[in-house]
PDB file of C-alpha atoms in Angstrom:
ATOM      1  CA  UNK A   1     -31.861 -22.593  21.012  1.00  0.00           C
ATOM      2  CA  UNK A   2     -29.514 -19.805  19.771  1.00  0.00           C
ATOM      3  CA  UNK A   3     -30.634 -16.783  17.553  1.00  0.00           C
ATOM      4  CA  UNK A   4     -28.958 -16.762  14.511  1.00  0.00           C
ATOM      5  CA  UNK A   5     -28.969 -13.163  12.296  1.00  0.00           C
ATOM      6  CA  UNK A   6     -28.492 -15.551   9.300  1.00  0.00           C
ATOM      7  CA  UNK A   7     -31.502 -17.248   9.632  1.00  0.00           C
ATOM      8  CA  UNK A   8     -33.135 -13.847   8.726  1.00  0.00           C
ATOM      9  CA  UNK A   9     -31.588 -13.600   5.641  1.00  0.00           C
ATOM     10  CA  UNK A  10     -32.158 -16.535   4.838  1.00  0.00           C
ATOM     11  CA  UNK A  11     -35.917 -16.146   5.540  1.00  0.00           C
ATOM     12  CA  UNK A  12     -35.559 -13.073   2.896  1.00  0.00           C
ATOM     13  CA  UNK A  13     -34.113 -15.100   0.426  1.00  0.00           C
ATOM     14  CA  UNK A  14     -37.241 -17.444   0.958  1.00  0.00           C
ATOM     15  CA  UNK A  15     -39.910 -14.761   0.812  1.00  0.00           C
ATOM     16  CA  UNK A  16     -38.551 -12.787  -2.421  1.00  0.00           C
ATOM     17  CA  UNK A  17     -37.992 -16.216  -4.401  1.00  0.00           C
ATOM     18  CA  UNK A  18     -41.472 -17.553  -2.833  1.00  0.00           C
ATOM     19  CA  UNK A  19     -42.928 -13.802  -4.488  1.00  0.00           C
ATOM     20  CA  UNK A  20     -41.086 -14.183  -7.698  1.00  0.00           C
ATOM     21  CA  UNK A  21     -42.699 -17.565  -8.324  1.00  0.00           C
ATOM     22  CA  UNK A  22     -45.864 -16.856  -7.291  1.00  0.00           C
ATOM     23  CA  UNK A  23     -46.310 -13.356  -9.082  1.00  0.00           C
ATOM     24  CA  UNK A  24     -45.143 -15.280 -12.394  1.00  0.00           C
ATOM     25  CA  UNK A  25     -47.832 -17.604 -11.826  1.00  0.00           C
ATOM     26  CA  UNK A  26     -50.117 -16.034 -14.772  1.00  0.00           C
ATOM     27  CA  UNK A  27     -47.383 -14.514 -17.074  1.00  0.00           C
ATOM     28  CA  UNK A  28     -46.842 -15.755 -20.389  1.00  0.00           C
ATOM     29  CA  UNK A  29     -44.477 -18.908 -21.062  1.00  0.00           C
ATOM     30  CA  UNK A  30     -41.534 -16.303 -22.501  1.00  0.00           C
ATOM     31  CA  UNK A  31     -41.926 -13.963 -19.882  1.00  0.00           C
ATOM     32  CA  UNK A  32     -42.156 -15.954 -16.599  1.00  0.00           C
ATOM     33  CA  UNK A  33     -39.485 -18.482 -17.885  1.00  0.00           C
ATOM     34  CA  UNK A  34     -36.931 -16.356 -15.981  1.00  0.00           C
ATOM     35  CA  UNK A  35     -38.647 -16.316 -12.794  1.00  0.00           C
ATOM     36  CA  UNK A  36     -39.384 -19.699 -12.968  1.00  0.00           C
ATOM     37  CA  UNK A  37     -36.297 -20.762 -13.743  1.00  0.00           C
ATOM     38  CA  UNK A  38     -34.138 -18.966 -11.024  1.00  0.00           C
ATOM     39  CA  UNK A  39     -36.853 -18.685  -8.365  1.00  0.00           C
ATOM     40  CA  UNK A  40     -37.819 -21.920  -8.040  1.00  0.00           C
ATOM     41  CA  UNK A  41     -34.499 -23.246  -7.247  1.00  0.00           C
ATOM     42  CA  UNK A  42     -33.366 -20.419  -5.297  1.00  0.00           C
ATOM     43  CA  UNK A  43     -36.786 -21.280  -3.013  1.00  0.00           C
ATOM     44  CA  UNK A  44     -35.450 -24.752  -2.666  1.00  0.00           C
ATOM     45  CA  UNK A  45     -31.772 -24.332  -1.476  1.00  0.00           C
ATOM     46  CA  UNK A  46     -33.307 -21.388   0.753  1.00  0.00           C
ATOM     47  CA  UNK A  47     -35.372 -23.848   1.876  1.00  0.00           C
ATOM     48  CA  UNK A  48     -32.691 -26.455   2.776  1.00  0.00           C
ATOM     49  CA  UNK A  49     -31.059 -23.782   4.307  1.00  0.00           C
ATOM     50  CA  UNK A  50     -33.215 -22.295   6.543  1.00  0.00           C
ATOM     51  CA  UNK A  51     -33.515 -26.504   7.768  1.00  0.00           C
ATOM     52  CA  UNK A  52     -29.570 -26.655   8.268  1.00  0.00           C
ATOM     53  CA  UNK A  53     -29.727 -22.884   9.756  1.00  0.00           C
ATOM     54  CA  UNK A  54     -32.788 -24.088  12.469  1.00  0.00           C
ATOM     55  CA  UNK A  55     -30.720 -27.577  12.836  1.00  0.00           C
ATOM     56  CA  UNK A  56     -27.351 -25.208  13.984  1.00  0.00           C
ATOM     57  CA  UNK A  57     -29.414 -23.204  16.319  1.00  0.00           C
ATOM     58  CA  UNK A  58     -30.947 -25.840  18.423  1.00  0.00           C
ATOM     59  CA  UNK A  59     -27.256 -27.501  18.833  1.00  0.00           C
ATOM     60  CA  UNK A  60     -25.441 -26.293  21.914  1.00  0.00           C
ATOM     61  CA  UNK A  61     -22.025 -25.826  20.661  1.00  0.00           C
ATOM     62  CA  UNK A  62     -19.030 -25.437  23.112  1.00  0.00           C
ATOM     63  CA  UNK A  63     -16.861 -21.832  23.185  1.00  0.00           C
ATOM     64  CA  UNK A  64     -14.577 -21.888  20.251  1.00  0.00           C
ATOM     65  CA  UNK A  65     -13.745 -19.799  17.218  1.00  0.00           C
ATOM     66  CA  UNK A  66     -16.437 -17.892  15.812  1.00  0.00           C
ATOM     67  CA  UNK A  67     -18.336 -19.295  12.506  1.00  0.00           C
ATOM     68  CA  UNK A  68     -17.801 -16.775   9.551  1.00  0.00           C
ATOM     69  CA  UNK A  69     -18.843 -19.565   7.090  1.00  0.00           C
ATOM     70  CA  UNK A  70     -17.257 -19.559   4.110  1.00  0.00           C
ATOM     71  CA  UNK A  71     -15.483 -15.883   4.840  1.00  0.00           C
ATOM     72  CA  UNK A  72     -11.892 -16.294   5.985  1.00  0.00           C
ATOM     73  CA  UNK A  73     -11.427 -13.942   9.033  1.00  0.00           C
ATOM     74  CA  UNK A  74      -7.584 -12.859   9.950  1.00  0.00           C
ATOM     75  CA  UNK A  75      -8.263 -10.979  13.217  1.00  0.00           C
ATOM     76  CA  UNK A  76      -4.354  -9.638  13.022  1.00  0.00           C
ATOM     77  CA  UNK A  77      -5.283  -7.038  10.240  1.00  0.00           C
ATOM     78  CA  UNK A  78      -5.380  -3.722  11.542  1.00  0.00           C
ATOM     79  CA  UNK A  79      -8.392  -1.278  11.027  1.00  0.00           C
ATOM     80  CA  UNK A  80      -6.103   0.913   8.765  1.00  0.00           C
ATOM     81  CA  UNK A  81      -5.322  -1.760   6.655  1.00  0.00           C
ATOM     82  CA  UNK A  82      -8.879  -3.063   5.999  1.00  0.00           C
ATOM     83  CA  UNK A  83     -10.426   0.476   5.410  1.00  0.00           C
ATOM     84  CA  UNK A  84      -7.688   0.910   3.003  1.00  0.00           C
ATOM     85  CA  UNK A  85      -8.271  -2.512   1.029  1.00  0.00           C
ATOM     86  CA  UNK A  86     -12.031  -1.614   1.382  1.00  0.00           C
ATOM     87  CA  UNK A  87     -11.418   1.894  -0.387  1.00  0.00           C
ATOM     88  CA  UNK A  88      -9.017  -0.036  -2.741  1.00  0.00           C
ATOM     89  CA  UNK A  89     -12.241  -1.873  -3.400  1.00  0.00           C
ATOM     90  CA  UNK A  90     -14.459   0.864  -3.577  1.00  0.00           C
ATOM     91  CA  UNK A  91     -11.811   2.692  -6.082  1.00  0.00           C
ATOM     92  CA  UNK A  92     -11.680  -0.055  -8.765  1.00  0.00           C
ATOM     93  CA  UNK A  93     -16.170  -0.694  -8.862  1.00  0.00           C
ATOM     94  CA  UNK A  94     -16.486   3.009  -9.161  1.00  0.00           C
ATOM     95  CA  UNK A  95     -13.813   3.545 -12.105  1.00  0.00           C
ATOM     96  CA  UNK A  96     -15.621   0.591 -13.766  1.00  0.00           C
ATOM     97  CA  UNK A  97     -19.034   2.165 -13.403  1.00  0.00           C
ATOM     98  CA  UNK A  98     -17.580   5.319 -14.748  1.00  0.00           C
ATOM     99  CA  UNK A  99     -15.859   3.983 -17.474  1.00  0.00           C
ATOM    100  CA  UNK A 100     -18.894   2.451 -18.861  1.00  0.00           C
ATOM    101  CA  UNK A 101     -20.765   5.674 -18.320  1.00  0.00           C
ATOM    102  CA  UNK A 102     -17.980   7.065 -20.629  1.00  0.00           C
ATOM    103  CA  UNK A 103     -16.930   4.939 -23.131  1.00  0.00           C
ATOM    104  CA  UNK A 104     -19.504   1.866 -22.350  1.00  0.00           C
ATOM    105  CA  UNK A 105     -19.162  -1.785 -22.090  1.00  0.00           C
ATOM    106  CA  UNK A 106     -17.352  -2.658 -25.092  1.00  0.00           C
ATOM    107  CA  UNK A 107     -14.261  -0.857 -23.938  1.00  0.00           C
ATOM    108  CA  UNK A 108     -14.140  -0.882 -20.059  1.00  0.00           C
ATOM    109  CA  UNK A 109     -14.932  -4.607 -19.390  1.00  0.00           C
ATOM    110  CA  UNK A 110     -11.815  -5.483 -20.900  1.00  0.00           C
ATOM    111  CA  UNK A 111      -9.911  -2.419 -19.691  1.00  0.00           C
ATOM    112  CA  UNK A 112     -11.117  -3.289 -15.869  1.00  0.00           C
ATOM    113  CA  UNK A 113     -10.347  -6.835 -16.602  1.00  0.00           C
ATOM    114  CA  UNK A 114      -6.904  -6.621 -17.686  1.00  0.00           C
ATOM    115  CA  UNK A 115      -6.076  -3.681 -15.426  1.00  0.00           C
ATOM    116  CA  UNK A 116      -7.572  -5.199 -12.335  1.00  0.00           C
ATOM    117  CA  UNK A 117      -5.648  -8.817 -13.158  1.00  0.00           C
ATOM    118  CA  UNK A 118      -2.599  -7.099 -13.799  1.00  0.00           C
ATOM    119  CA  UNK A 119      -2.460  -4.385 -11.080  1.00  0.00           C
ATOM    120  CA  UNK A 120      -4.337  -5.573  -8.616  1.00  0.00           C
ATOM    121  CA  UNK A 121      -4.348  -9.427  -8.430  1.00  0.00           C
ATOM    122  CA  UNK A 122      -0.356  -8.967  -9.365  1.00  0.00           C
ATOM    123  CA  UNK A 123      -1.092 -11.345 -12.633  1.00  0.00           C
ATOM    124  CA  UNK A 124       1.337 -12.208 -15.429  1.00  0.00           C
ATOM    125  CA  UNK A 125       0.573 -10.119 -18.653  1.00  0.00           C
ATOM    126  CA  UNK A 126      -0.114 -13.438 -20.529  1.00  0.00           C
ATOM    127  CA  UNK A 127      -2.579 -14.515 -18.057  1.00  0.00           C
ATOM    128  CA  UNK A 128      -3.799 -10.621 -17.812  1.00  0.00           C
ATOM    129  CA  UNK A 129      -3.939 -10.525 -21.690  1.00  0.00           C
ATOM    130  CA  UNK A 130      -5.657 -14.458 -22.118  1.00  0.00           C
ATOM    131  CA  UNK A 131      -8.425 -13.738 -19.392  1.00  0.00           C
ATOM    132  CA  UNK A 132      -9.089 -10.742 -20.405  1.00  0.00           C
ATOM    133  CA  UNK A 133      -9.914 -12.058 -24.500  1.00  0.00           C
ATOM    134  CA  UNK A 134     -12.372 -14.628 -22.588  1.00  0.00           C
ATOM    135  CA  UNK A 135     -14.041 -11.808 -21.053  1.00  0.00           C
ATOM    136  CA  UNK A 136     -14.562  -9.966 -24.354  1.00  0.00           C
ATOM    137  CA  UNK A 137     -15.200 -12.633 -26.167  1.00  0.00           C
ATOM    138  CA  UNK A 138     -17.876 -13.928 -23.620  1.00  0.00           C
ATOM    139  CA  UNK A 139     -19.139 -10.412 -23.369  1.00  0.00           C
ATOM    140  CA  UNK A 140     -19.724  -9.979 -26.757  1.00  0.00           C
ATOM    141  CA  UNK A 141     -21.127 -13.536 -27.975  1.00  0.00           C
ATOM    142  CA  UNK A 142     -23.628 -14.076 -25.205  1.00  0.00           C
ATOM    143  CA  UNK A 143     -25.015 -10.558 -24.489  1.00  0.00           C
ATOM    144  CA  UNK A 144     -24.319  -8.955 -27.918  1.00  0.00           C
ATOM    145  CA  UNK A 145     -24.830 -11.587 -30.291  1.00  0.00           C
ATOM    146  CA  UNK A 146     -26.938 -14.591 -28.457  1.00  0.00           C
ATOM    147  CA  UNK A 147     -28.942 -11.966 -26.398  1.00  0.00           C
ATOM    148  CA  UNK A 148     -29.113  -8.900 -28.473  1.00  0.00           C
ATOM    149  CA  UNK A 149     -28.984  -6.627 -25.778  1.00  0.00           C
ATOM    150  CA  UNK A 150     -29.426  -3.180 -26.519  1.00  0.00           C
ATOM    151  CA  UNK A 151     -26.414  -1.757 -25.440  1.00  0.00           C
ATOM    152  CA  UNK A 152     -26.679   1.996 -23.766  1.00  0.00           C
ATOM    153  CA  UNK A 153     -24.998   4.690 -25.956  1.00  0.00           C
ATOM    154  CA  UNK A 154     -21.823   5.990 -23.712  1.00  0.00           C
ATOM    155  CA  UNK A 155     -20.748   9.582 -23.370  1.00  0.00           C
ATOM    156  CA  UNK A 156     -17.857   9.193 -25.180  1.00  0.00           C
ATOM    157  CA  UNK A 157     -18.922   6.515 -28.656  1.00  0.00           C
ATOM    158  CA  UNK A 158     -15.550   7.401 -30.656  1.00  0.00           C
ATOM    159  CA  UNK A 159     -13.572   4.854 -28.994  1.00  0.00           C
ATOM    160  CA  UNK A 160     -16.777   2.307 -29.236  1.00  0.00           C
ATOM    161  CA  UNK A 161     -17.276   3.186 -32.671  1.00  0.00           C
ATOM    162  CA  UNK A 162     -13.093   2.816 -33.591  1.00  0.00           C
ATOM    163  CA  UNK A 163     -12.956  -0.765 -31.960  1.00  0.00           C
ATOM    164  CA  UNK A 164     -16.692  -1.397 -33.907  1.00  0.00           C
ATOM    165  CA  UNK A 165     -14.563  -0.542 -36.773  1.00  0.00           C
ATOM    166  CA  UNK A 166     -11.638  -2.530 -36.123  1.00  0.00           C
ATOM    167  CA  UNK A 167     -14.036  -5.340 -35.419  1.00  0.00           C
ATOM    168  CA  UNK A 168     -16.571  -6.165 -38.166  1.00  0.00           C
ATOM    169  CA  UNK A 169     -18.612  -8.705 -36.235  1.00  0.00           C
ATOM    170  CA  UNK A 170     -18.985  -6.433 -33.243  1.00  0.00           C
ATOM    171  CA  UNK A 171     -20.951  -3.872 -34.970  1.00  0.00           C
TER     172      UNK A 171
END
C-alpha cells in the first residue's frame, strides 16, 4: 500500500460535507435546504472517492509517468514562464476584485468577461461580445431578479447608476 496526499483531501471533503449535513439536522426546511442539498451529494461522491482513492493505493503500479489526474503537466515549461502565467493569473482575479470594489458587479463582470475573452483567451470580438451578454444577462436574471440579492453599494455608483438608467429592468 502506497500513501496517497489525495486521499487526505479527500477525507476533508468527507468530514466538512459529513458536518454540513449533520449541523443542518435541526434547521428549518428553508434554511437547511442548502446544506442538504449540496452536502449530501458532495458526502457521496467523496465517499466513492475516497473507495477509488484506497482501491489506487493498494495497487502496485509499475514506474511510469506520474498521475496529475485531470491536470495536464508539460514538464518543458520553464520556471520563468510559469511564474509569469501565474502572475498573469494573479493580475486579472485581483483587477476583478477591485473593479467590483469600485464600480461593483453590474459593471466589472462584463468588463472582466469581455476583456479577459478578448485579451487573454485571444477570442474573436463576436464571440468576446456574445459571451459576454450571457454573462450579464445570467448575472442579472438569476442573482438580481430570481434571487434578489442585495447587491453591495461600490465606491464608485455613477457608472452603476448610468447603466441602471440605461437599463430599466436592472434597477
Amino acid at each position: 500500500m502506497s500513501f496517497r496526499p489525495r486521499i487526505l483531501f479527500t477525507l476533508g471533503v468527507m468530514v466538512v460535507a459529513a458536518y454540513a449535513v449533520y449541523a443542518a439536522r435541526n434547521w428549518p426546511l428553508g434554511t437547511g435546504l442548502f446544506p442538504w442539498f449540496v452536502g449530501i451529494p458532495v458526502l457521496a461522491l467523496a465517499v466513492i472517492q475516497m473507495i477509488l482513492d484506497t482501491y489506487q493505493s493498494f495497487r502496485h503500479s509499475e514506474a511510469g509517468p506520474i498521475d496529475t489526474g485531470d491536470l495536464q503537466v508539460d514538464l518543458s515549461i520553464g520556471t520563468g514562464e510559469v511564474a509569469r502565467r501565474a502572475l498573469g493569473f494573479f493580475g486579472w482575479l485581483l483587477g476583478l476584485f477591485f473593479g467590483i470594489i469600485i464600480f461593483g458587479f453590474f459593471i466589472s463582470i462584463p468588463l472582466f468577461t469581455l476583456l479577459y475573452l478578448r485579451f487573454q483567451a485571444k477570442e474573436r470580438w463576436l464571440l468576446s461580445s456574445g459571451l459576454t451578454l450571457g454573462a450579464f444577462v445570467f448575472l442579472v436574471g438569476l442573482f438580481h431578479k430570481i434571487l434578489n440579492v442585495h447587491w453591495p453599494t461600490p465606491l464608485l455608483p455613477l457608472p452603476e447608476t448610468i447603466l441602471k438608467t440605461v437599463i430599466p429592468w436592472l434597477g
